[in-house]
Every structure is written in structure tokens, then in C-alpha cells.
Amino acid sequence: MLIFERSVPGRASGAQLPPAPGDAAPLPERLRRQRAPLLPEVSEMDAVRHYTRLSQMTFSIDTHFYPLGSCTMKYTPRAANAAAMAPEFLARHPLAHAETGQGFLGCLFELQEILKDLTGMAAVSLSPMAGAQGEFAGVAMIRAYHRARGDAARTEIIVPDAAHGTNPATATMSGCSMREVRTDRDGRIDLEALRALVGARTAGLMLTNPSTLGVFESGIKEVARIVHDAGGLLYYDGANLNAIIGRVKPRDMGFDVVHLNLHKTFATPHGGGGPGAGPVGVAPRLAPFLPIPLVARAGEGYRWADERDLPQTIGRLSAFMGNAGVLLRAYAYARLLGRSGLRRVADYATLNANYLMAELLRAGLELAYPRRRASHEFIITLKKLRDETGVSALDVAKRLLDKGVHAPTVYFPLLVPECLLIEPTETESKQTLDHFVGALREIAAEARADPQLVKSAPHSTPVRRVDEVRAAREPDLAWRGA
Amino acid sequence: MPFIPHTDAEVRAMLAAIGAASIEELFDEIPRELHAENFAAIPEGVPEMALMRLMSERARADGHYLNFIGAGAYEHHIPAAVWQIATRGEFYSAYTPYQAEASQGTLQVLYEFQSMMASLTGLEVCNASLYDGASALAEAVLAAVRAQGGARRVLVPRSVHPFYRDCVRAIVRNQGVEIVELEYSRETGATALEALSSAKGAIAAVVAPQPNFFGVLEPVDEITDWTHAHGALAIGLVNPLALALVKPPGEWGGAGADIAVGEGQPFGAPLSGGGPYFGFMCARQALVRQMPGRIVGRTVDAAGSPAFTLTLQAREQHIRRAKATSNICTNQGLMAIAATIHLALLGPSGLERTAACCRANTAALARRLAAIPGLRRRFSGAAFHEAVLSLPRAVAPVLEALGRERILGGFDLSRHYPELGHALLVCATETKTGDDIARFAAALERLLAGEKSC
Amino acid sequence: MNIPLELRYAKTHEWARLEPDGTVTVGVTDHAQEMLGDIVFVELPAVGKRFAAGAECAVVESVKAAADVYAPVSGEVLATNADLGEKPQSINADAYAAWLFRIKPDRASERDALLDAKGYAEQLAAEEH
């Protein structure tokens, strides 16, 4: 039932009404709203019950295991939330002068320093509001760099065929064209194909490492050499940083620019789709182009740095300071873990992934890259199961919901048929992983004994399988009244 | 180990299952030369108790201020229930609702969000949020240019927030979209209609802010009609709270604006130093396939019961890749959830009362400040909840002095609008009382008088 | 797999019917609709617009994919199938009845260069591997 259907004309949450307004000249008739908007008229308790009940109809990290590849769904520490919700931080106006927010700016400045050290980069801007905006910032900086050198013809961005969709979409958004480079059967970039692709039009290459295929690109130094020799720059997509955090610095691999997903690697909440944060770090040659604002030192304290400090900046990507509250949570997380704790993230994320991979292999499932180590994630392919039983990767994913496990990433990367991309993260216990192995084992057995049971899953969720075709053919995107 | 549950015995058992001697061995595909050891700039970890002490000390050092700055981020009362529900783990720590059956709660709230925003703006469709108001305006400009499929020139009034204009330029520049700025009337503070007619060449879209950065209400009917007469799309940039009182974009001019975007922060998002807030985009049905970002639809499940799902995904990067309408993936979902709860708690009457209170309080503040010798209101146009005042001397030192009295006295316009002289933008929302306004006015009067006697 | 003998085909999975009046009617093949699954939306070109052979001129969308449709021959779009707006699923029902657009070709040579049913069947067999 929609909140609108709980509405009773004349009802209101009385405690939320401000005092009666004082005098103001009436608005001119032609500017005035004539009809009230369709908002529900409910009591405070009606609203609280409605939204509390809806919250109970959603999987979350606080309630379920999410082996969701390339998404790093790890535990979100409550302390980070509590620390960022300090009333003074919440009440801080973004345009209040810097002197009134030294504690706040200090946290952001220190976060910049931590991210610089983790990535090996010379400078960091915290302002991008999500991974995709970090990617945009990165490619915009690459373009600005070439342009500043009078090399404006460099408008091609190379991405691997297995890249996340945001990479090619970012190339387009930045006015570049996209070229794809092949990966070989062990998941490595085909270096010959890359050599053939680069040239005078190459702006840069975007790469995740470990890749979206769940394996480390061990030839990365050679990849970097090829792109740099052709005059291009290297972009590190931080989607999979959880695999190497505290162990490998993207700068050491030859990258010129990196974005991090703080909602992945730094455990800030996913919030049902956001907000995230996508800070960017750069090598010295890209530092003049960083998006503003940055936090700079000013004597003993801190101040904002803007276009007066960075006249070549690519500009502002948000009205104020990105997702500042998310940044505070990431800072709190980094302080809780510290140097050693951040390194342990990669250790245990990798241990969990390799353990799970070994156990699933033992359970009879097929790996997409059997000759490789798992990074923090790996891919299994259910092609054989589908050919034998008609049960698809999507069916298995839906059946997992019945077993109390969120579905892994399905059908990505696109080049592995019937794939499940599985990332357990470091915060899950051996018992949870064993339960997941057991669940997949049961589903494989069900697929053979009673395929219809799996194909019609889920059975125990608040709704049965949702008709997405009807949703797209007859879009109902807003309630318009009874 | 913080947030890692493994016991030593479990680690040994797991390594045995893998067939590896140590965790170190699991990294053997990474070339030796890439292993980094020095992370000296990162401090060692601290327990939760020490972290909480550190953070609350920093927060307390920043302290509380009596705030009269608006300028795109507004201090409103947020009902206690909003964040108590929004930070329930089920909402707070959920993933993007790609698995519809496991995400009905999130999806339904977002559908309700889209419904509320569509109705407020008077348009047919709304997406499930963008990053913030400024980047939403950039996305609207790009959507309009795509829909028009030819012209790449977009008119943006100078009465649009200067940071929004910066952001739009930064985002659309690389796609060859040309932004032409329109002057405002120095008397009324609204966009000068003559400025429109002097625009040359084919135009893809015109942006109309309501209210504008100065708080002044724009002649949106005339701008919208002019836009349509010139074959362009009209983009409304709105404060959604103002829409409780002023005509929604869908009803502007003869045909209504085509797209409405804005900053959703007034609905449930604390000021929080600049974010997270959320952007929204509403549009006419015909433009739905040009919309960036996620959209939730209502449909049915296999048993015929009502159900919700993300829909029209072929617009998005994970399917359409280089041809997607935008690269956006992660949005501001939790902020949209908070906004929905906020709007449900306010309801139509609460929202209208809040907007009216903001307007009345700002009017009272402007009257009171304009009574100070040497101060006057800068613009004559009808306003929502901000006002521009001319000061007899430079604004920045005055604001600093007010800051020492723990008052944030407004936003200094002199850098972005030098032609206005010593101009100050102030705002008093429903959170301000008569006493608050009196305290601000008295402090300002004292400061200016003191300065004179020096 | 349904590959009518009387039609011509492009490698990119469009079918083309050479009409007696010299125009060409274009749709997507049965194989294409099967790969896409339930079709939910078709974006058609504007009548009067001109395309070079191989240029993107329409999009066929399913829930989880979107496929570009390429002009099999150069020419001007004369008409589009308005029924697809209401019933995109008619492509799933019969891909060869649910035409997308009709084009007036600039030259006959491009028509003759299209695959015949046998050639298209061979290509599909090759793609399987």
C-alpha cells in the first residue's frame, strides 16, 4: 500500500507544523500555485509505521550477506555514522567561513593525506560525489592536460572489453570516443591488441586492477609503458581497490590518476543506491587540473582552495563540497583501522575470496578463470548448468534470495556466459561463507531435481518474481491519485 | 582485528582448504616490485572510544552559530523521525535495488518519492535522484541538447547560483555545449527579458530559475513562452520548497516547462558542510528516455500482486555503455528516502506553512535590516526566502566580525556580482524566531555604527 | 531458426525486403529478437531522414539490452511502422511481419551486396563458435 493510499483528508502530523507565519506581501497572482501538490495527509505514527514496515522489506548488509562482485558490500561501522552525525557537523553551513569549521576541515585534510599515501599520488580532491563522477573528473583532467600542451587531438579513451559500463559512458560524457581492447582467456589485456590501438589520438586508458574479471593484471607495468610511450595517460578505476589496499599503490603500477569509491573500500553506507563518494588522486603533472574545492593548509589551520589557487582546474563538480558527510564517515573508518588495519582489509578480502573459490570448485561449480588466483573476487560460470537443466544464472541468483543470501553480480562482465561475480569481502566469517557454499550446492541439486522450483524463485520474498517487461512496456513512474 | 571476524584457527583451516601456506602467498600473482611497504602518512588505528572522543572534540570546537546564510543550502527543521528511520540498517546499509524482490522497501519509497516530486513540479515523470542541484542542472542541459539533436547553445541567466553555472560549464564543456549567460535587471533582480531577445542563433534550451539566486521570483511564464517560440526546451531550476507556494514548472507559460531540476536539500537533508544532498529531475513523459539515472516503476509480480522495480534501464550505463544518457551509477538514494519521509510528515499543509514561514521570516529580516542606517534592499522584485541588502562598506570584514559573535550573517555577493557593490545575501528560514532576527540586526547595527565612529 | 528465403540480410541482423517499387523494407531478424528477449521499446528514425549504409538509424530495446539497428542500404526513410510504438512485442511475435522502416535506396548495388538466406544462415552458424 502506498503512503498516498493511507492519506485521510484533513489529517496531519501536528507536531511538525511551524508557527503561523508572520506578515509578508502576498505573492502576485500570476506566480502563485493554484492546486496543492499530491502529498499524503497522515499522522506522524502513520508515516513512521509505513516507512518502518517498508524498511523491513529490503535486504541490507545489516541483515544479509551480499557476495556482490565489484561492489564491496562490507560491514558499515556504526561508529563512523555516529561520529559524522555530531550535531555541529550536521549544522555546518557549506558557505560558513573556514575559521568556523577548523575541526571539520581538519578531518577532510587528513583524509586527503591518507588517500595520497594509499594511492601513492601527489594530490587528492575529495569533491567527486560518486565513482562515476570521479571517473568524469579523471578523464576531464586527462583532456585538460593534453589540451594545455596543445595536443587537442587526443580524444580516444581505451577500455578493456570487460570494463564496467561507467567507463565507456564516462568517455562519452567527456566528449571522447571509446575503443575497446580485448582480454585473453586468462583475463589479461591482449598487449598486441593494445599496441595496435594506441597512437596520436590516444588520450588515455581506463583500467581496474584487479580487473572486473577478478584477476590481477600482472602485466600492468608493460600496459603502462605502451600507453605512456604513445603519449596517453593511465586512469585507475578504484572499484576493486579493496583487493590491494595497503599493499599496492596505484601510482607504483604507472597510473596517473585514480578514483576511489569510499562507499566500497572505506565502508561508507550504500544507502540503497547512494550517496557515495569518489575522490580522485593524481600524479604531479595532473595536479593543476584537480576539481575544486580542495582543503589546503593555512598556517596552523586549514582553508578552502578554489580556482584562485588552481587557475587550470577542470572546475566545480558540485555546488559545494561533494558528499562531505560521506567523507567524514570514510575518515572515521580510516582512523579506526589505521595503517595496519587497512592492509588487513586486502589480506582478509583475498583470503575469503580464495577460500570461497576453492570450496565452490569442490562443490562442483565451474570457474571462469581456473588457472588464476582469485583477487578479492572471482567468477563462476553456470553455462553447463543452464545447458543441462535450463536453469540460468538469473534463476540461481533469485533462488539464493530464498536462502537468505543476496544475489551475486549476475551477467557482468558481459563476456563470460551465465556468470556470477562473487566478492565476499573481509568482514564475513567462515561460517557465512560455508553457508553460501551450502546454499549454492542445494540450488544446483534443485536445478537437476526440480528445475521449475528454481526458475520460479524467489518464493519467500515479499513479492514473487517481478514483471520487468511490463514495467518497461507500460511505464507507471508516478502515482497520480486514486 | 576491527571488523574482521577470523580466528587464528579459522585462518589456518581456510588456508589449508586453498592449499596455500600463508595469506602472503595469495598475492603471488602481483609482481614483487609492486608490493609497497611504506604507508608512513597513515596513522595507526584507534579504538572506537578514542575515535568518538576525537571526532566530538573537533565537532565541539567548530561549535554552533546563528545562521542567516542560504545561497543554495537552507537550514530547516527536520522531523526527528526522518533520520531515525532513514538510518535504520535496512535502508542505510542496503545496496542499489537491482534485485527487485529483495528491495521492495527501497523501491516503493523511491516510487513514492518520484510521485511526490512529479506532483510538486507539475510534470509527469521524475528520476530516483541525481548527485545535487548543480550537477542535476548540468544533466538537464545535456538531456535537452540530446533531445533537440542539433543546436548546442543553452541560455543560462546570471541570476542562477554562480557555483551552479561553474558546475554546468565544467560538466558540459567537453561535449561542445555553449553556455550563454543572460543579464538580470539591476532594479528588480530578475532576468531581463530584453536579454533573451538579444540571444543569437539556434538555441537548444533556456534555463529559468525560480526563485533565482537573489531570492527574486522570475517572470517564468514569459521566459517559457519565449523559449518555446524559439523552438527550444525550457528547463526550470527550482527550490522545491518554494513550489508549495509558487506555480510549478509544468504550468509555466502556455505549454509548461519541459524539464525541472533542483536541489532537494530543503527536504530532509541537514546542511552538513555541503553534502550529501540530492538533485532531482522531473520532465514531460516525452522526454523520459533522455533522463539520466535510475527510475523506479510500478508493475506486478508473478502472482499479479503490485510490485516495484528499476525500469527503462536501457538508458543507463550498465546496459547502454558509451551511448548511455549519463555515466551516473551511484546516486543519492538514501537522501531521497529521507526526503520522502520528510514530505510525508509535513504533508501539503505543513509544507505550505513552512514555505510561508520562510518567506515571512525573510521579509521581516529584510525589513529590520533595511531600517539600519546605511542599509537598503537592493531589489524590488517579489521574493521567496532570500533578500539582497546593500551595505555601506565591504561585506567580508562585517561577516567576520559577526562570526566572532557566533552569527553567520549571510553570503557576500561582491566576488560573483561586483556590479552590485557591497551586497549581502541573507535568508531566514522557519527556524528563525523574532528574537534571532533582533539579535542579528542589533549586532549588525552595532558593528556598522562602531565602524563609523572610528 | 526462421530465415525466410525471399528476404535479404545484413551481417548486423537486419532483414531487407526488396519491394517491387524499388524501395526496401527493413526489420530485425528472428535471431536478433531471440537474442534480445522481450522487446519493450523501439526508437524509429524520422521520416525524410537520410542514412548511409551501415549507419545507426533505430534502436530496439529489451529489459536488459539495447541493440542498434543499422541501415542496410543508403537512402532516405520513407515510412516507419507506427504500430511498434504501442506494440513493440510484435517483433517477438513475428520479426518478419513487424517491419521497422521503409527506405528509398540511393543505388541498387548496395541491395545486391546484402546476404541471401543461405549466406545469413552460414554467418549465424559461424557466430555460434
Tab-separated table of N, CA and C in Angstrom, chain B residues 349-452:
chain	number	residue	atom	x	y	z
B	349	SER	N	-0.185	20.609	4.005
B	349	SER	CA	-0.377	21.807	4.830
B	349	SER	C	0.927	22.201	5.521
B	350	GLY	N	1.676	21.211	5.997
B	350	GLY	CA	2.942	21.512	6.666
B	350	GLY	C	3.949	22.129	5.713
B	351	LEU	N	3.949	21.616	4.492
B	351	LEU	CA	4.893	22.141	3.511
B	351	LEU	C	4.559	23.595	3.174
B	352	GLU	N	3.279	23.851	2.973
B	352	GLU	CA	2.869	25.205	2.623
B	352	GLU	C	3.157	26.167	3.781
B	353	ARG	N	2.875	25.712	5.007
B	353	ARG	CA	3.110	26.552	6.182
B	353	ARG	C	4.599	26.842	6.332
B	354	THR	N	5.443	25.821	6.102
B	354	THR	CA	6.885	26.007	6.217
B	354	THR	C	7.371	27.034	5.197
B	355	ALA	N	6.903	26.882	3.963
B	355	ALA	CA	7.324	27.819	2.916
B	355	ALA	C	6.874	29.234	3.255
B	356	ALA	N	5.653	29.352	3.747
B	356	ALA	CA	5.134	30.687	4.086
B	356	ALA	C	5.916	31.291	5.244
B	357	CYS	N	6.273	30.465	6.212
B	357	CYS	CA	7.074	30.939	7.351
B	357	CYS	C	8.435	31.451	6.887
B	358	CYS	N	9.072	30.706	6.006
B	358	CYS	CA	10.381	31.118	5.485
B	358	CYS	C	10.269	32.469	4.791
B	359	ARG	N	9.228	32.590	4.021
B	359	ARG	CA	9.042	33.822	3.251
B	359	ARG	C	8.784	34.999	4.201
B	360	ALA	N	7.936	34.763	5.184
B	360	ALA	CA	7.603	35.842	6.116
B	360	ALA	C	8.809	36.208	6.972
B	361	ASN	N	9.553	35.209	7.427
B	361	ASN	CA	10.713	35.498	8.270
B	361	ASN	C	11.777	36.281	7.506
B	362	THR	N	11.985	35.916	6.248
B	362	THR	CA	12.974	36.641	5.455
B	362	THR	C	12.498	38.066	5.198
B	363	ALA	N	11.197	38.211	4.944
B	363	ALA	CA	10.654	39.563	4.743
B	363	ALA	C	10.868	40.396	6.008
B	364	ALA	N	10.618	39.779	7.165
B	364	ALA	CA	10.794	40.507	8.436
B	364	ALA	C	12.262	40.867	8.642
B	365	LEU	N	13.142	39.927	8.313
B	365	LEU	CA	14.574	40.182	8.461
B	365	LEU	C	15.008	41.334	7.552
B	366	ALA	N	14.552	41.293	6.303
B	366	ALA	CA	14.959	42.330	5.349
B	366	ALA	C	14.442	43.698	5.801
B	367	ARG	N	13.186	43.718	6.296
B	367	ARG	CA	12.622	44.993	6.793
B	367	ARG	C	13.467	45.524	7.943
B	368	ARG	N	13.798	44.622	8.854
B	368	ARG	CA	14.526	45.036	10.049
B	368	ARG	C	15.933	45.527	9.677
B	369	LEU	N	16.606	44.795	8.783
B	369	LEU	CA	17.965	45.191	8.402
B	369	LEU	C	17.955	46.479	7.587
B	370	ALA	N	16.942	46.632	6.725
B	370	ALA	CA	16.884	47.835	5.884
B	370	ALA	C	16.628	49.081	6.719
B	371	ALA	N	16.191	48.880	7.962
B	371	ALA	CA	15.958	50.025	8.850
B	371	ALA	C	17.255	50.522	9.477
B	372	ILE	N	18.323	49.737	9.332
B	372	ILE	CA	19.620	50.166	9.873
B	372	ILE	C	20.168	51.270	8.972
B	373	PRO	N	20.622	52.353	9.565
B	373	PRO	CA	21.125	53.459	8.740
B	373	PRO	C	22.236	52.989	7.794
B	374	GLY	N	22.121	53.349	6.536
B	374	GLY	CA	23.126	52.988	5.539
B	374	GLY	C	22.811	51.704	4.796
B	375	LEU	N	21.852	50.927	5.291
B	375	LEU	CA	21.484	49.680	4.600
B	375	LEU	C	20.223	49.892	3.782
B	376	ARG	N	20.140	49.210	2.645
B	376	ARG	CA	18.871	49.241	1.903
B	376	ARG	C	18.708	47.943	1.133
B	377	ARG	N	17.448	47.626	0.820
B	377	ARG	CA	17.180	46.434	-0.015
B	377	ARG	C	17.598	46.748	-1.427
B	378	ARG	N	18.219	45.783	-2.079
B	378	ARG	CA	18.791	46.040	-3.384
B	378	ARG	C	17.755	45.912	-4.501
B	379	PHE	N	16.842	44.929	-4.374
B	379	PHE	CA	15.932	44.632	-5.490
B	379	PHE	C	14.480	44.844	-5.100
B	380	SER	N	13.684	45.198	-6.110
B	380	SER	CA	12.273	45.485	-5.864
B	380	SER	C	11.372	44.292	-6.184
B	381	GLY	N	11.889	43.257	-6.853
B	381	GLY	CA	11.029	42.156	-7.295
B	381	GLY	C	10.471	41.331	-6.138
B	382	ALA	N	9.344	40.643	-6.420
B	382	ALA	CA	8.767	39.732	-5.416
B	382	ALA	C	9.767	38.627	-5.124
B	383	ALA	N	9.817	38.215	-3.855
B	383	ALA	CA	10.868	37.279	-3.460
B	383	ALA	C	10.290	36.073	-2.742
B	384	PHE	N	11.095	34.995	-2.658
B	384	PHE	CA	10.708	33.846	-1.852
B	384	PHE	C	11.374	33.984	-0.485
B	385	HIS	N	12.499	33.342	-0.232
B	385	HIS	CA	13.015	33.440	1.130
B	385	HIS	C	14.481	33.852	1.187
B	386	GLU	N	14.868	34.742	0.268
B	386	GLU	CA	16.175	35.363	0.385
B	386	GLU	C	16.050	36.822	-0.010
B	387	ALA	N	16.998	37.626	0.444
B	387	ALA	CA	16.959	39.055	0.133
B	387	ALA	C	18.381	39.572	0.000
B	388	VAL	N	18.558	40.540	-0.906
B	388	VAL	CA	19.864	41.164	-1.100
B	388	VAL	C	19.836	42.548	-0.465
B	389	LEU	N	20.854	42.815	0.361
B	389	LEU	CA	20.961	44.121	1.006
B	389	LEU	C	22.254	44.794	0.577
B	390	SER	N	22.187	46.111	0.381
B	390	SER	CA	23.392	46.879	0.093
B	390	SER	C	23.932	47.423	1.397
B	391	LEU	N	25.223	47.182	1.613
B	391	LEU	CA	25.870	47.662	2.831
B	391	LEU	C	26.694	48.912	2.513
B	392	PRO	N	26.945	49.717	3.517
B	392	PRO	CA	27.737	50.931	3.257
B	392	PRO	C	29.233	50.629	3.122
B	393	ARG	N	29.667	49.434	3.434
B	393	ARG	CA	31.085	49.140	3.273
B	393	ARG	C	31.305	47.651	2.983
B	394	ALA	N	32.554	47.272	2.773
B	394	ALA	CA	32.869	45.915	2.336
B	394	ALA	C	32.226	44.880	3.256
B	395	VAL	N	31.705	43.821	2.653
B	395	VAL	CA	30.908	42.844	3.378
B	395	VAL	C	31.776	41.865	4.175
B	396	ALA	N	32.894	41.436	3.588
B	396	ALA	CA	33.663	40.351	4.204
B	396	ALA	C	34.076	40.644	5.651
B	397	PRO	N	34.635	41.810	5.937
B	397	PRO	CA	35.025	42.079	7.328
B	397	PRO	C	33.817	42.102	8.277
B	398	VAL	N	32.674	42.547	7.753
B	398	VAL	CA	31.466	42.571	8.578
B	398	VAL	C	31.072	41.141	8.951
B	399	LEU	N	31.122	40.261	7.951
B	399	LEU	CA	30.761	38.858	8.216
B	399	LEU	C	31.728	38.237	9.218
B	400	GLU	N	33.006	38.566	9.086
B	400	GLU	CA	33.985	38.025	10.030
B	400	GLU	C	33.702	38.508	11.454
B	401	ALA	N	33.379	39.786	11.567
B	401	ALA	CA	33.083	40.335	12.897
B	401	ALA	C	31.835	39.690	13.475
B	402	LEU	N	30.816	39.483	12.629
B	402	LEU	CA	29.597	38.803	13.096
B	402	LEU	C	29.927	37.383	13.532
B	403	GLY	N	30.840	36.752	12.800
B	403	GLY	CA	31.251	35.390	13.127
B	403	GLY	C	31.807	35.322	14.544
B	404	ARG	N	32.516	36.353	14.938
B	404	ARG	CA	33.067	36.367	16.306
B	404	ARG	C	31.952	36.427	17.345
B	405	GLU	N	30.787	36.912	16.928
B	405	GLU	CA	29.620	36.901	17.835
B	405	GLU	C	28.750	35.661	17.578
B	406	ARG	N	29.307	34.705	16.886
B	406	ARG	CA	28.655	33.432	16.563
B	406	ARG	C	27.367	33.628	15.757
B	407	ILE	N	27.465	34.591	14.836
B	407	ILE	CA	26.359	34.789	13.886
B	407	ILE	C	26.927	34.633	12.475
B	408	LEU	N	26.270	33.815	11.650
B	408	LEU	CA	26.624	33.741	10.228
B	408	LEU	C	25.667	34.683	9.503
B	409	GLY	N	26.213	35.827	9.061
B	409	GLY	CA	25.362	36.945	8.643
B	409	GLY	C	24.955	36.954	7.189
B	410	GLY	N	25.234	35.899	6.449
B	410	GLY	CA	24.800	35.884	5.051
B	410	GLY	C	25.953	35.594	4.117
B	411	PHE	N	25.687	35.714	2.814
B	411	PHE	CA	26.685	35.384	1.792
B	411	PHE	C	27.091	36.665	1.072
B	412	ASP	N	28.397	36.883	0.998
B	412	ASP	CA	28.968	38.077	0.369
B	412	ASP	C	28.899	37.942	-1.153
B	413	LEU	N	28.147	38.829	-1.814
B	413	LEU	CA	27.951	38.707	-3.264
B	413	LEU	C	29.032	39.415	-4.070
B	414	SER	N	29.952	40.118	-3.396
B	414	SER	CA	30.804	41.050	-4.144
B	414	SER	C	31.752	40.340	-5.110
B	415	ARG	N	32.158	39.124	-4.812
B	415	ARG	CA	33.083	38.453	-5.722
B	415	ARG	C	32.379	38.006	-7.006
B	416	HIS	N	31.169	37.490	-6.866
B	416	HIS	CA	30.481	36.954	-8.036
B	416	HIS	C	29.632	37.995	-8.755
B	417	TYR	N	29.257	39.038	-8.030
B	417	TYR	CA	28.441	40.104	-8.637
B	417	TYR	C	29.042	41.456	-8.265
B	418	PRO	N	30.253	41.763	-8.747
B	418	PRO	CA	30.920	43.007	-8.347
B	418	PRO	C	30.086	44.243	-8.689
B	419	GLU	N	29.236	44.115	-9.729
B	419	GLU	CA	28.442	45.272	-10.139
B	419	GLU	C	27.425	45.684	-9.086
B	420	LEU	N	27.173	44.828	-8.109
B	420	LEU	CA	26.199	45.161	-7.059
B	420	LEU	C	26.856	45.881	-5.881
B	421	GLY	N	28.149	46.071	-5.948
B	421	GLY	CA	28.829	46.768	-4.852
B	421	GLY	C	28.905	45.908	-3.615
B	422	HIS	N	28.716	46.542	-2.449
B	422	HIS	CA	28.798	45.806	-1.181
B	422	HIS	C	27.455	45.145	-0.917
B	423	ALA	N	27.233	43.990	-1.550
B	423	ALA	CA	25.911	43.369	-1.460
B	423	ALA	C	25.983	42.082	-0.653
B	424	LEU	N	24.960	41.904	0.182
B	424	LEU	CA	24.887	40.766	1.094
B	424	LEU	C	23.577	40.014	0.845
B	425	LEU	N	23.695	38.679	0.720
B	425	LEU	CA	22.510	37.844	0.524
B	425	LEU	C	22.161	37.193	1.859
B	426	VAL	N	20.929	37.438	2.347
B	426	VAL	CA	20.534	36.863	3.637
B	426	VAL	C	19.279	36.005	3.493
B	427	CYS	N	19.091	35.144	4.473
B	427	CYS	CA	17.965	34.213	4.460
B	427	CYS	C	17.557	33.941	5.903
B	428	ALA	N	16.259	33.937	6.169
B	428	ALA	CA	15.770	33.497	7.476
B	428	ALA	C	14.689	32.457	7.237
B	429	THR	N	14.988	31.208	7.545
B	429	THR	CA	14.004	30.140	7.323
B	429	THR	C	13.042	30.091	8.507
B	430	GLU	N	12.185	29.061	8.482
B	430	GLU	CA	11.194	28.899	9.553
B	430	GLU	C	11.864	28.641	10.895
B	431	THR	N	13.169	28.316	10.871
B	431	THR	CA	13.854	28.013	12.135
B	431	THR	C	14.195	29.278	12.920
B	432	LYS	N	14.051	30.448	12.322
B	432	LYS	CA	14.443	31.691	12.990
B	432	LYS	C	13.248	32.350	13.678
B	433	THR	N	13.505	32.830	14.892
B	433	THR	CA	12.458	33.499	15.658
B	433	THR	C	12.658	35.019	15.571
B	434	GLY	N	11.677	35.740	16.066
B	434	GLY	CA	11.810	37.195	16.140
B	434	GLY	C	13.035	37.591	16.951
B	435	ASP	N	13.321	36.861	18.000
B	435	ASP	CA	14.487	37.165	18.837
B	435	ASP	C	15.790	36.959	18.061
B	436	ASP	N	15.818	35.890	17.255
B	436	ASP	CA	17.019	35.624	16.448
B	436	ASP	C	17.289	36.804	15.506
B	437	ILE	N	16.200	37.241	14.858
B	437	ILE	CA	16.340	38.334	13.888
B	437	ILE	C	16.786	39.611	14.607
B	438	ALA	N	16.211	39.835	15.775
B	438	ALA	CA	16.577	41.035	16.547
B	438	ALA	C	18.049	40.978	16.947
B	439	ARG	N	18.526	39.788	17.313
B	439	ARG	CA	19.918	39.661	17.730
B	439	ARG	C	20.873	39.953	16.566
B	440	PHE	N	20.535	39.411	15.416
B	440	PHE	CA	21.345	39.648	14.224
B	440	PHE	C	21.355	41.144	13.894
B	441	ALA	N	20.169	41.752	13.851
B	441	ALA	CA	20.068	43.164	13.460
B	441	ALA	C	20.831	44.046	14.441
B	442	ALA	N	20.704	43.740	15.715
B	442	ALA	CA	21.376	44.570	16.732
B	442	ALA	C	22.889	44.459	16.567
B	443	ALA	N	23.369	43.252	16.332
B	443	ALA	CA	24.815	43.063	16.185
B	443	ALA	C	25.327	43.802	14.954
B	444	LEU	N	24.564	43.703	13.871
B	444	LEU	CA	24.991	44.354	12.630
B	444	LEU	C	24.979	45.875	12.804
B	445	GLU	N	23.938	46.368	13.430
B	445	GLU	CA	23.815	47.816	13.627
B	445	GLU	C	24.976	48.330	14.477
B	446	ARG	N	25.268	47.588	15.543
B	446	ARG	CA	26.357	47.961	16.446
B	446	ARG	C	27.693	47.986	15.689
B	447	LEU	N	27.899	46.949	14.900
B	447	LEU	CA	29.153	46.856	14.135
B	447	LEU	C	29.322	48.039	13.195
B	448	LEU	N	28.254	48.323	12.449
B	448	LEU	CA	28.352	49.387	11.446
B	448	LEU	C	28.483	50.748	12.118
B	449	ALA	N	27.782	50.916	13.215
B	449	ALA	CA	27.870	52.197	13.949
B	449	ALA	C	29.263	52.356	14.527
B	450	GLY	N	29.794	51.272	15.096
B	450	GLY	CA	31.134	51.303	15.675
B	450	GLY	C	32.165	51.686	14.643
B	451	GLU	N	31.988	51.132	13.468
B	451	GLU	CA	32.930	51.393	12.377
B	451	GLU	C	32.942	52.877	12.039
B	452	LYS	N	31.704	53.464	12.025
B	452	LYS	CA	31.571	54.882	11.652
B	452	LYS	C	32.322	55.770	12.644
